[in-house]
Amino acid sequence: MKNTDISNYSDEGGVMILTENHPALSRVWGIVKRILLTVLLVGAITGVVVIISIVAYIIDVANEPFSLDLRNAKKNITSSIYVTNDDGTVTLDQNLYNTANRVWVDYNNIPKAMTDAVVSIEDKRFYDHKGVDWIRTSGAVLSLITGSADYGGSTITQQLVKNVTENDDVSLNRKITEIFHALDLEKQYTKEEILEAYLNIVNFGSGCSGVQAAANLYFDKDINECSIAECAAIAGITQNPAVYNPLAYPENNKKRREVVIGEMYSQGRITQSEYEAAMKESATMTFVGYSYNDDEDEDTTQSWYNDMLFREVSEALQKNLNISESEAERKLYTEGLKIYSAMDPTAQSIAQKKVLQWKTPKDKKLECGYIMMGLDGRVLATIGSRKEKDGLFLFDRANGAYLQPGSTIKPIAVYAPAIEDKIVNFSSLISDTAIQDWAYDANGNIVAGPNNWYEGYRGNITVMTALEISSNAATVNLLNQIGMRESYNYATNKFKLAHLDPDQDSKNIVAMSMGGVHGGTTVREMTASYIPFCNGGTYYEPYTYYYVTDQDNNIILDQRDKRVSSRAISEETAAIMNRLLHQVVSDKEGIGYRAAVTGWDIIGKTGTTDNTYDNWFVGASPYAVAGIWQGHDIPASINQEEEGKNHILWSEIMTEYLKTKEHKDFNIPDTVIPQKFCRETGLLANSLCPDTVMGYYTSDNMPGTCISTHGKVITPPESSNTEYSRSDESSTSDTSDESSTESIESTESGESSTESTESIESVESSTESVESVIETSEPEQTSSTETR
């Protein structure tokens, strides 16, 4: 150490101690200060951001919609469903009856012992706070943060909110939401109104909602007849109905009710003599339990349609008013709502009558589901079972059963995408041939497939024929051209099949081509998916009601001008698919013809799943789309003699429905061009094609013209320079090469005729010259789809 530096240190006990400021220390301290300031600054900014986020969150929570009309809740006014008849008149269809074990009792008829018991055990400062007991709430929040099992602290007002919303989440979010709703509730209602609602809504075990139902069940008396001990027994249940239910756990209830009696006494709500009498009664208390009076049973059966309507209005109330399912149902049963249904009473009556008359003698357990919709998504009728409906909210096979759709999926997942993407046209040839590496058999060997429902494969067939005969192999080959991703996108995003499995069905070629889906579809979904084929390509979300009002006629739900729709396919593709589906019903090679309605233009598609577990038909008239399924609730093969009976039932319902309708046809836009095509080649027909059918095309997706003579003898014009040569092979026309040399088959006639094949070779002439030769020959009688 230098001598000049010695003054900076002193020697105490042999230790050198720094006695003056040192430049190095100053630099270190400066760095530390900067770090500390940075940390503090970052912390402050973070704190501000957090505080702003919390404030924004709290404001957002505070502004959440919350509806609880306590005054209407007590009125118990029956809600009503109205329908519009064919003549435009609106009539009452049905009133809604509540089957829940709840009897509303006015505050004045609730004994003081009951209100005192509940306040004493649940919220002793109830009359002093404004919805929230901040002392208890602080303790509850602390317990939540520290992970304690005790999350108490809710006031009676908060408990009422929790019961209405049915939100039992153990979370800070739920607590904050509950606090704001409680504060809001206390601004609107008096303490007596809140306490009355609580005592009429809260669960008191054994399915009892409210103290009157509890008193009836446990003591066979009205609540105003109950003693202090009996009121304490009822009040003690609310903390945990499963544990303190007096019928299931009488000892638990005894301990709890005596705690309640003790709290009533310690808070000065009962005298010592009342306390002693109540404790004495508690020691020997007994309970009545369930009793039934068949004479008081009420028929609460409602139609399949009104079951469905009730569910959908309930869901809309929950969403729009931010209330629980039970509160939405309470509104429907007790607040005098007026629901204006979209049901067509005539269609519903026809469907119900025909389904109940349906006979399947060889398979009496066969079930069915049926639904009919307008072309704008209006649900006209629905049937959930073939059996007479004898209760509320039974299993609904039209709306609640998730089924494999079979071949009814082919139009929406394969053929419509292929037409829309211009991969094929109405009469393009596609391959009805087996894929060699289709699947593995039971021995692990690769086998060809898929199998068709008919024997073997037919080679190249037109799109129309493939859909008409429901060829599995042709559909799979076409799907391979489209691609699985595109097919799945159309089925789920365009045609709204909401329950397909994105992990499995999106990669499963059997799912998209033949309807062997993992997620399943409903009759309702499949029916709605065919709506675009009838109205120019627009998908409409099915709806069951027009609007809903409260008892004062204020509109609370309205769908009249807010129908959910989206473009599924173009108007041209919709029309082309419509005409393709018309062939399914008009041709008799398959079984779709069973759904035909005499004198009407009907379209549709059949569907059958493996082992004939399911039979489907989804189709339409120019007035309505309808889907029907038949099968068993526990999957089993349909008796062979009963297969396709649902197609006949579909026709019977639609025939009856159309009887009073003015005749009309499906609209085919001018941009779709009708042209006859040759069944053999799929090309536009010439005058020599023996088997022609009307096809429908767009100008940018039109096939070429067939120039085959199909074995007919022709005489070329004298001016023709075409040279002829005999050939042993005939060529077939190609849709993609109209200028290639084409063959003409000629037949020499005689007493015993023989066939020979000739080809036309032209070096100097184009395809047009060959076509001109054909046009000069005598045309032959051709067939039409309208007469097949």
Tab-separated table of N, CA and C in Angstrom, residues 140-272:
chain	number	residue	atom	x	y	z
A	140	ALA	N	-64.017	-13.723	4.832
A	140	ALA	CA	-64.195	-14.732	3.786
A	140	ALA	C	-63.143	-14.592	2.702
A	141	VAL	N	-62.842	-13.341	2.304
A	141	VAL	CA	-61.812	-13.101	1.292
A	141	VAL	C	-60.455	-13.561	1.798
A	142	LEU	N	-60.159	-13.275	3.068
A	142	LEU	CA	-58.895	-13.699	3.665
A	142	LEU	C	-58.800	-15.231	3.669
A	143	SER	N	-59.902	-15.881	4.004
A	143	SER	CA	-59.916	-17.344	4.006
A	143	SER	C	-59.662	-17.893	2.605
A	144	LEU	N	-60.238	-17.216	1.604
A	144	LEU	CA	-60.056	-17.649	0.231
A	144	LEU	C	-58.602	-17.505	-0.203
A	145	ILE	N	-57.990	-16.367	0.150
A	145	ILE	CA	-56.595	-16.103	-0.231
A	145	ILE	C	-55.651	-17.086	0.450
A	146	THR	N	-55.902	-17.376	1.717
A	146	THR	CA	-55.015	-18.259	2.483
A	146	THR	C	-55.305	-19.724	2.243
A	147	GLY	N	-56.372	-20.016	1.480
A	147	GLY	CA	-56.681	-21.406	1.184
A	147	GLY	C	-57.456	-22.108	2.257
A	148	SER	N	-58.038	-21.375	3.181
A	148	SER	CA	-58.835	-21.985	4.239
A	148	SER	C	-60.098	-22.600	3.655
A	149	ALA	N	-60.582	-23.627	4.317
A	149	ALA	CA	-61.790	-24.303	3.847
A	149	ALA	C	-63.044	-23.515	4.180
A	150	ASP	N	-62.929	-22.507	5.030
A	150	ASP	CA	-64.107	-21.741	5.449
A	150	ASP	C	-64.287	-20.538	4.539
A	151	TYR	N	-65.292	-20.564	3.689
A	151	TYR	CA	-65.539	-19.457	2.774
A	151	TYR	C	-66.814	-18.719	3.146
A	152	GLY	N	-67.227	-18.760	4.411
A	152	GLY	CA	-68.452	-18.100	4.846
A	152	GLY	C	-68.380	-16.603	4.660
A	153	GLY	N	-69.454	-15.942	4.985
A	153	GLY	CA	-69.452	-14.485	4.889
A	153	GLY	C	-70.579	-13.934	4.070
A	154	SER	N	-71.318	-14.795	3.376
A	154	SER	CA	-72.401	-14.314	2.535
A	154	SER	C	-73.598	-13.912	3.384
A	155	THR	N	-74.171	-12.787	3.046
A	155	THR	CA	-75.399	-12.340	3.696
A	155	THR	C	-76.592	-13.075	3.077
A	156	ILE	N	-77.752	-12.881	3.684
A	156	ILE	CA	-78.964	-13.464	3.117
A	156	ILE	C	-79.190	-12.943	1.703
A	157	THR	N	-78.911	-11.666	1.492
A	157	THR	CA	-79.078	-11.066	0.159
A	157	THR	C	-78.137	-11.726	-0.841
A	158	GLN	N	-76.889	-11.935	-0.436
A	158	GLN	CA	-75.926	-12.588	-1.319
A	158	GLN	C	-76.329	-14.036	-1.591
A	159	GLN	N	-76.830	-14.714	-0.581
A	159	GLN	CA	-77.274	-16.092	-0.774
A	159	GLN	C	-78.445	-16.157	-1.739
A	160	LEU	N	-79.314	-15.162	-1.671
A	160	LEU	CA	-80.429	-15.110	-2.615
A	160	LEU	C	-79.901	-14.965	-4.033
A	161	VAL	N	-78.899	-14.101	-4.220
A	161	VAL	CA	-78.274	-13.926	-5.534
A	161	VAL	C	-77.672	-15.245	-6.005
A	162	LYS	N	-76.956	-15.931	-5.116
A	162	LYS	CA	-76.314	-17.195	-5.491
A	162	LYS	C	-77.348	-18.239	-5.890
A	163	ASN	N	-78.471	-18.278	-5.177
A	163	ASN	CA	-79.516	-19.243	-5.508
A	163	ASN	C	-80.169	-18.919	-6.842
A	164	VAL	N	-80.284	-17.643	-7.155
A	164	VAL	CA	-80.900	-17.245	-8.421
A	164	VAL	C	-79.962	-17.539	-9.589
A	165	THR	N	-78.670	-17.236	-9.412
A	165	THR	CA	-77.707	-17.435	-10.502
A	165	THR	C	-77.172	-18.855	-10.559
A	166	GLU	N	-77.320	-19.618	-9.466
A	166	GLU	CA	-76.779	-20.969	-9.356
A	166	GLU	C	-75.281	-21.008	-9.602
A	167	ASN	N	-74.587	-19.946	-9.220
A	167	ASN	CA	-73.131	-19.892	-9.371
A	167	ASN	C	-72.493	-20.264	-8.034
A	168	ASP	N	-71.945	-21.475	-7.960
A	168	ASP	CA	-71.349	-21.961	-6.727
A	168	ASP	C	-69.824	-21.991	-6.797
A	169	ASP	N	-69.237	-21.308	-7.766
A	169	ASP	CA	-67.781	-21.305	-7.892
A	169	ASP	C	-67.124	-20.756	-6.624
A	170	VAL	N	-66.098	-21.456	-6.165
A	170	VAL	CA	-65.314	-20.951	-5.033
A	170	VAL	C	-64.201	-20.093	-5.624
A	171	SER	N	-64.517	-18.834	-5.875
A	171	SER	CA	-63.556	-17.957	-6.533
A	171	SER	C	-63.804	-16.513	-6.138
A	172	LEU	N	-62.759	-15.712	-6.264
A	172	LEU	CA	-62.858	-14.285	-5.981
A	172	LEU	C	-63.788	-13.610	-6.988
A	173	ASN	N	-63.762	-14.080	-8.216
A	173	ASN	CA	-64.617	-13.517	-9.256
A	173	ASN	C	-66.091	-13.648	-8.873
A	174	ARG	N	-66.480	-14.843	-8.423
A	174	ARG	CA	-67.865	-15.055	-8.032
A	174	ARG	C	-68.244	-14.174	-6.860
A	175	LYS	N	-67.316	-14.013	-5.897
A	175	LYS	CA	-67.596	-13.218	-4.706
A	175	LYS	C	-67.832	-11.751	-5.074
A	176	ILE	N	-66.978	-11.228	-5.955
A	176	ILE	CA	-67.109	-9.819	-6.358
A	176	ILE	C	-68.425	-9.602	-7.097
A	177	THR	N	-68.730	-10.519	-8.041
A	177	THR	CA	-69.985	-10.419	-8.788
A	177	THR	C	-71.182	-10.457	-7.852
A	178	GLU	N	-71.134	-11.379	-6.911
A	178	GLU	CA	-72.212	-11.547	-5.944
A	178	GLU	C	-72.414	-10.286	-5.100
A	179	ILE	N	-71.296	-9.648	-4.706
A	179	ILE	CA	-71.363	-8.430	-3.891
A	179	ILE	C	-72.105	-7.326	-4.634
A	180	PHE	N	-71.757	-7.087	-5.891
A	180	PHE	CA	-72.394	-6.004	-6.648
A	180	PHE	C	-73.871	-6.284	-6.890
A	181	HIS	N	-74.189	-7.538	-7.161
A	181	HIS	CA	-75.599	-7.874	-7.376
A	181	HIS	C	-76.399	-7.711	-6.089
A	182	ALA	N	-75.788	-8.053	-4.953
A	182	ALA	CA	-76.469	-7.894	-3.665
A	182	ALA	C	-76.705	-6.423	-3.353
A	183	LEU	N	-75.689	-5.587	-3.583
A	183	LEU	CA	-75.839	-4.154	-3.348
A	183	LEU	C	-76.948	-3.575	-4.226
A	184	ASP	N	-76.993	-4.040	-5.473
A	184	ASP	CA	-78.017	-3.558	-6.403
A	184	ASP	C	-79.405	-4.007	-5.961
A	185	LEU	N	-79.503	-5.240	-5.478
A	185	LEU	CA	-80.784	-5.783	-5.050
A	185	LEU	C	-81.356	-4.994	-3.868
A	186	GLU	N	-80.483	-4.612	-2.933
A	186	GLU	CA	-80.954	-3.893	-1.742
A	186	GLU	C	-81.369	-2.460	-2.053
A	187	LYS	N	-80.923	-1.925	-3.192
A	187	LYS	CA	-81.374	-0.593	-3.601
A	187	LYS	C	-82.797	-0.649	-4.157
A	188	GLN	N	-83.181	-1.825	-4.675
A	188	GLN	CA	-84.482	-1.941	-5.334
A	188	GLN	C	-85.591	-2.450	-4.419
A	189	TYR	N	-85.222	-3.202	-3.386
A	189	TYR	CA	-86.239	-3.862	-2.580
A	189	TYR	C	-86.012	-3.639	-1.087
A	190	THR	N	-87.096	-3.788	-0.330
A	190	THR	CA	-87.004	-3.652	1.122
A	190	THR	C	-86.434	-4.937	1.719
A	191	LYS	N	-86.051	-4.856	2.993
A	191	LYS	CA	-85.539	-6.037	3.683
A	191	LYS	C	-86.598	-7.146	3.722
A	192	GLU	N	-87.849	-6.752	3.932
A	192	GLU	CA	-88.919	-7.734	4.012
A	192	GLU	C	-89.108	-8.454	2.679
A	193	GLU	N	-89.021	-7.707	1.554
A	193	GLU	CA	-89.174	-8.328	0.242
A	193	GLU	C	-88.033	-9.299	-0.048
A	194	ILE	N	-86.825	-8.909	0.352
A	194	ILE	CA	-85.665	-9.783	0.141
A	194	ILE	C	-85.785	-11.044	0.988
A	195	LEU	N	-86.162	-10.875	2.240
A	195	LEU	CA	-86.292	-12.022	3.131
A	195	LEU	C	-87.426	-12.941	2.662
A	196	GLU	N	-88.504	-12.370	2.191
A	196	GLU	CA	-89.615	-13.169	1.663
A	196	GLU	C	-89.158	-14.004	0.474
A	197	ALA	N	-88.431	-13.371	-0.453
A	197	ALA	CA	-87.941	-14.099	-1.631
A	197	ALA	C	-86.986	-15.215	-1.218
A	198	TYR	N	-86.095	-14.911	-0.295
A	198	TYR	CA	-85.130	-15.914	0.179
A	198	TYR	C	-85.850	-17.132	0.748
A	199	LEU	N	-86.837	-16.886	1.604
A	199	LEU	CA	-87.538	-17.986	2.262
A	199	LEU	C	-88.446	-18.763	1.318
A	200	ASN	N	-88.699	-18.210	0.136
A	200	ASN	CA	-89.526	-18.908	-0.845
A	200	ASN	C	-88.729	-19.570	-1.966
A	201	ILE	N	-87.453	-19.229	-2.093
A	201	ILE	CA	-86.650	-19.710	-3.222
A	201	ILE	C	-85.582	-20.707	-2.791
A	202	VAL	N	-85.003	-20.516	-1.611
A	202	VAL	CA	-83.851	-21.309	-1.185
A	202	VAL	C	-84.229	-22.788	-1.022
A	203	ASN	N	-83.238	-23.650	-1.251
A	203	ASN	CA	-83.407	-25.098	-1.146
A	203	ASN	C	-83.423	-25.539	0.321
A	204	PHE	N	-84.502	-26.224	0.691
A	204	PHE	CA	-84.613	-26.757	2.046
A	204	PHE	C	-84.630	-28.280	2.047
A	205	GLY	N	-83.935	-28.883	1.091
A	205	GLY	CA	-83.776	-30.328	1.056
A	205	GLY	C	-84.963	-31.068	0.494
A	206	SER	N	-84.719	-32.308	0.042
A	206	SER	CA	-85.771	-33.209	-0.460
A	206	SER	C	-86.590	-32.599	-1.598
A	207	GLY	N	-85.950	-31.715	-2.367
A	207	GLY	CA	-86.643	-31.087	-3.491
A	207	GLY	C	-87.545	-29.948	-3.111
A	208	CYS	N	-87.468	-29.495	-1.863
A	208	CYS	CA	-88.320	-28.391	-1.401
A	208	CYS	C	-87.675	-27.043	-1.705
A	209	SER	N	-88.388	-26.206	-2.422
A	209	SER	CA	-87.954	-24.831	-2.638
A	209	SER	C	-88.870	-23.936	-1.821
A	210	GLY	N	-88.342	-23.381	-0.747
A	210	GLY	CA	-89.138	-22.498	0.084
A	210	GLY	C	-89.647	-23.169	1.348
A	211	VAL	N	-89.949	-22.318	2.346
A	211	VAL	CA	-90.315	-22.817	3.669
A	211	VAL	C	-91.700	-23.450	3.706
A	212	GLN	N	-92.607	-23.003	2.838
A	212	GLN	CA	-93.951	-23.595	2.849
A	212	GLN	C	-93.897	-25.048	2.402
A	213	ALA	N	-93.167	-25.314	1.325
A	213	ALA	CA	-93.021	-26.695	0.862
A	213	ALA	C	-92.310	-27.536	1.910
A	214	ALA	N	-91.323	-26.952	2.590
A	214	ALA	CA	-90.604	-27.681	3.629
A	214	ALA	C	-91.519	-28.019	4.807
A	215	ALA	N	-92.313	-27.061	5.237
A	215	ALA	CA	-93.243	-27.300	6.350
A	215	ALA	C	-94.261	-28.374	5.983
A	216	ASN	N	-94.748	-28.322	4.736
A	216	ASN	CA	-95.703	-29.338	4.288
A	216	ASN	C	-95.072	-30.730	4.318
A	217	LEU	N	-93.841	-30.832	3.860
A	217	LEU	CA	-93.184	-32.135	3.766
A	217	LEU	C	-92.783	-32.688	5.135
A	218	TYR	N	-92.077	-31.862	5.909
A	218	TYR	CA	-91.481	-32.370	7.146
A	218	TYR	C	-92.473	-32.459	8.313
A	219	PHE	N	-93.485	-31.546	8.301
A	219	PHE	CA	-94.390	-31.499	9.460
A	219	PHE	C	-95.872	-31.626	9.091
A	220	ASP	N	-96.151	-31.731	7.799
A	220	ASP	CA	-97.532	-31.848	7.337
A	220	ASP	C	-98.396	-30.698	7.848
A	221	LYS	N	-97.854	-29.495	7.798
A	221	LYS	CA	-98.600	-28.304	8.210
A	221	LYS	C	-98.104	-27.106	7.429
A	222	ASP	N	-98.828	-26.010	7.457
A	222	ASP	CA	-98.376	-24.780	6.817
A	222	ASP	C	-97.306	-24.136	7.676
A	223	ILE	N	-96.491	-23.288	7.065
A	223	ILE	CA	-95.387	-22.674	7.782
A	223	ILE	C	-95.886	-21.788	8.923
A	224	ASN	N	-97.048	-21.153	8.762
A	224	ASN	CA	-97.541	-20.265	9.827
A	224	ASN	C	-98.029	-21.026	11.054
A	225	GLU	N	-98.053	-22.361	10.958
A	225	GLU	CA	-98.438	-23.193	12.095
A	225	GLU	C	-97.225	-23.782	12.813
A	226	CYS	N	-96.030	-23.523	12.312
A	226	CYS	CA	-94.826	-24.158	12.854
A	226	CYS	C	-94.359	-23.465	14.140
A	227	SER	N	-93.832	-24.261	15.045
A	227	SER	CA	-93.289	-23.758	16.310
A	227	SER	C	-91.880	-23.226	16.123
A	228	ILE	N	-91.320	-22.652	17.185
A	228	ILE	CA	-89.942	-22.150	17.155
A	228	ILE	C	-88.984	-23.279	16.805
A	229	ALA	N	-89.149	-24.440	17.449
A	229	ALA	CA	-88.248	-25.570	17.198
A	229	ALA	C	-88.375	-26.059	15.760
A	230	GLU	N	-89.591	-26.107	15.244
A	230	GLU	CA	-89.792	-26.563	13.872
A	230	GLU	C	-89.206	-25.567	12.873
A	231	CYS	N	-89.369	-24.288	13.142
A	231	CYS	CA	-88.753	-23.266	12.275
A	231	CYS	C	-87.234	-23.380	12.316
A	232	ALA	N	-86.688	-23.661	13.510
A	232	ALA	CA	-85.245	-23.835	13.636
A	232	ALA	C	-84.763	-25.045	12.847
A	233	ALA	N	-85.554	-26.128	12.857
A	233	ALA	CA	-85.199	-27.325	12.089
A	233	ALA	C	-85.148	-27.023	10.595
A	234	ILE	N	-86.106	-26.232	10.116
A	234	ILE	CA	-86.118	-25.854	8.696
A	234	ILE	C	-84.961	-24.921	8.377
A	235	ALA	N	-84.748	-23.921	9.223
A	235	ALA	CA	-83.672	-22.947	8.983
A	235	ALA	C	-82.313	-23.615	8.978
A	236	GLY	N	-82.131	-24.638	9.790
A	236	GLY	CA	-80.834	-25.298	9.875
A	236	GLY	C	-80.447	-26.076	8.642
A	237	ILE	N	-81.395	-26.369	7.781
A	237	ILE	CA	-81.121	-27.187	6.592
A	237	ILE	C	-80.298	-26.432	5.557
A	238	THR	N	-80.494	-25.121	5.441
A	238	THR	CA	-79.986	-24.359	4.294
A	238	THR	C	-78.468	-24.394	4.153
A	239	GLN	N	-77.739	-24.495	5.274
A	239	GLN	CA	-76.273	-24.467	5.163
A	239	GLN	C	-75.744	-25.620	4.317
A	240	ASN	N	-76.352	-26.799	4.474
A	240	ASN	CA	-75.949	-27.967	3.682
A	240	ASN	C	-77.126	-28.942	3.638
A	241	PRO	N	-78.028	-28.785	2.660
A	241	PRO	CA	-79.237	-29.612	2.594
A	241	PRO	C	-78.960	-31.105	2.554
A	242	ALA	N	-77.831	-31.501	1.974
A	242	ALA	CA	-77.523	-32.927	1.895
A	242	ALA	C	-77.171	-33.507	3.260
A	243	VAL	N	-76.568	-32.686	4.138
A	243	VAL	CA	-76.109	-33.160	5.450
A	243	VAL	C	-77.181	-33.002	6.510
A	244	TYR	N	-77.959	-31.893	6.430
A	244	TYR	CA	-78.916	-31.578	7.501
A	244	TYR	C	-80.359	-31.903	7.148
A	245	ASN	N	-80.570	-32.684	6.091
A	245	ASN	CA	-81.917	-33.121	5.735
A	245	ASN	C	-82.480	-33.984	6.871
A	246	PRO	N	-83.584	-33.577	7.491
A	246	PRO	CA	-84.094	-34.312	8.658
A	246	PRO	C	-84.637	-35.695	8.339
A	247	LEU	N	-85.015	-35.942	7.099
A	247	LEU	CA	-85.508	-37.268	6.735
A	247	LEU	C	-84.360	-38.251	6.570
A	248	ALA	N	-83.261	-37.772	6.021
A	248	ALA	CA	-82.104	-38.643	5.790
A	248	ALA	C	-81.175	-38.705	7.007
A	249	TYR	N	-80.950	-37.571	7.659
A	249	TYR	CA	-80.006	-37.505	8.784
A	249	TYR	C	-80.640	-36.755	9.958
A	250	PRO	N	-81.582	-37.372	10.647
A	250	PRO	CA	-82.277	-36.678	11.742
A	250	PRO	C	-81.355	-36.220	12.867
A	251	GLU	N	-80.300	-36.981	13.179
A	251	GLU	CA	-79.380	-36.590	14.251
A	251	GLU	C	-78.592	-35.348	13.873
A	252	ASN	N	-78.166	-35.288	12.613
A	252	ASN	CA	-77.458	-34.097	12.145
A	252	ASN	C	-78.356	-32.867	12.246
A	253	ASN	N	-79.598	-33.031	11.853
A	253	ASN	CA	-80.535	-31.915	11.921
A	253	ASN	C	-80.784	-31.504	13.365
A	254	LYS	N	-80.835	-32.458	14.255
A	254	LYS	CA	-81.057	-32.153	15.676
A	254	LYS	C	-79.938	-31.255	16.216
A	255	LYS	N	-78.698	-31.631	15.928
A	255	LYS	CA	-77.557	-30.827	16.397
A	255	LYS	C	-77.614	-29.427	15.798
A	256	ARG	N	-77.931	-29.364	14.514
A	256	ARG	CA	-77.950	-28.075	13.825
A	256	ARG	C	-79.090	-27.195	14.333
A	257	ARG	N	-80.294	-27.743	14.491
A	257	ARG	CA	-81.429	-26.909	14.912
A	257	ARG	C	-81.232	-26.395	16.337
A	258	GLU	N	-80.529	-27.169	17.165
A	258	GLU	CA	-80.270	-26.700	18.525
A	258	GLU	C	-79.240	-25.581	18.535
A	259	VAL	N	-78.322	-25.589	17.552
A	259	VAL	CA	-77.422	-24.445	17.378
A	259	VAL	C	-78.240	-23.219	16.988
A	260	VAL	N	-79.196	-23.413	16.106
A	260	VAL	CA	-80.059	-22.304	15.666
A	260	VAL	C	-80.847	-21.754	16.859
A	261	ILE	N	-81.434	-22.625	17.653
A	261	ILE	CA	-82.208	-22.182	18.825
A	261	ILE	C	-81.309	-21.403	19.779
A	262	GLY	N	-80.067	-21.880	19.951
A	262	GLY	CA	-79.117	-21.185	20.821
A	262	GLY	C	-78.785	-19.807	20.304
A	263	GLU	N	-78.596	-19.655	19.000
A	263	GLU	CA	-78.303	-18.346	18.408
A	263	GLU	C	-79.498	-17.406	18.548
A	264	MET	N	-80.680	-17.909	18.391
A	264	MET	CA	-81.880	-17.085	18.555
A	264	MET	C	-81.957	-16.532	19.986
A	265	TYR	N	-81.590	-17.370	20.935
A	265	TYR	CA	-81.628	-16.941	22.330
A	265	TYR	C	-80.506	-15.956	22.633
A	266	SER	N	-79.286	-16.256	22.191
A	266	SER	CA	-78.142	-15.393	22.501
A	266	SER	C	-78.277	-14.025	21.843
A	267	GLN	N	-78.979	-13.931	20.744
A	267	GLN	CA	-79.179	-12.651	20.053
A	267	GLN	C	-80.444	-11.936	20.535
A	268	GLY	N	-81.107	-12.513	21.535
A	268	GLY	CA	-82.262	-11.855	22.130
A	268	GLY	C	-83.527	-11.926	21.308
A	269	ARG	N	-83.632	-12.907	20.418
A	269	ARG	CA	-84.810	-12.992	19.564
A	269	ARG	C	-85.896	-13.871	20.200
A	270	ILE	N	-85.523	-14.676	21.172
A	270	ILE	CA	-86.505	-15.434	21.942
A	270	ILE	C	-86.142	-15.324	23.426
A	271	THR	N	-87.138	-15.540	24.260
A	271	THR	CA	-86.910	-15.464	25.711
A	271	THR	C	-86.331	-16.775	26.216
A	272	GLN	N	-85.930	-16.767	27.506
A	272	GLN	CA	-85.361	-17.978	28.081
A	272	GLN	C	-86.400	-19.092	28.129
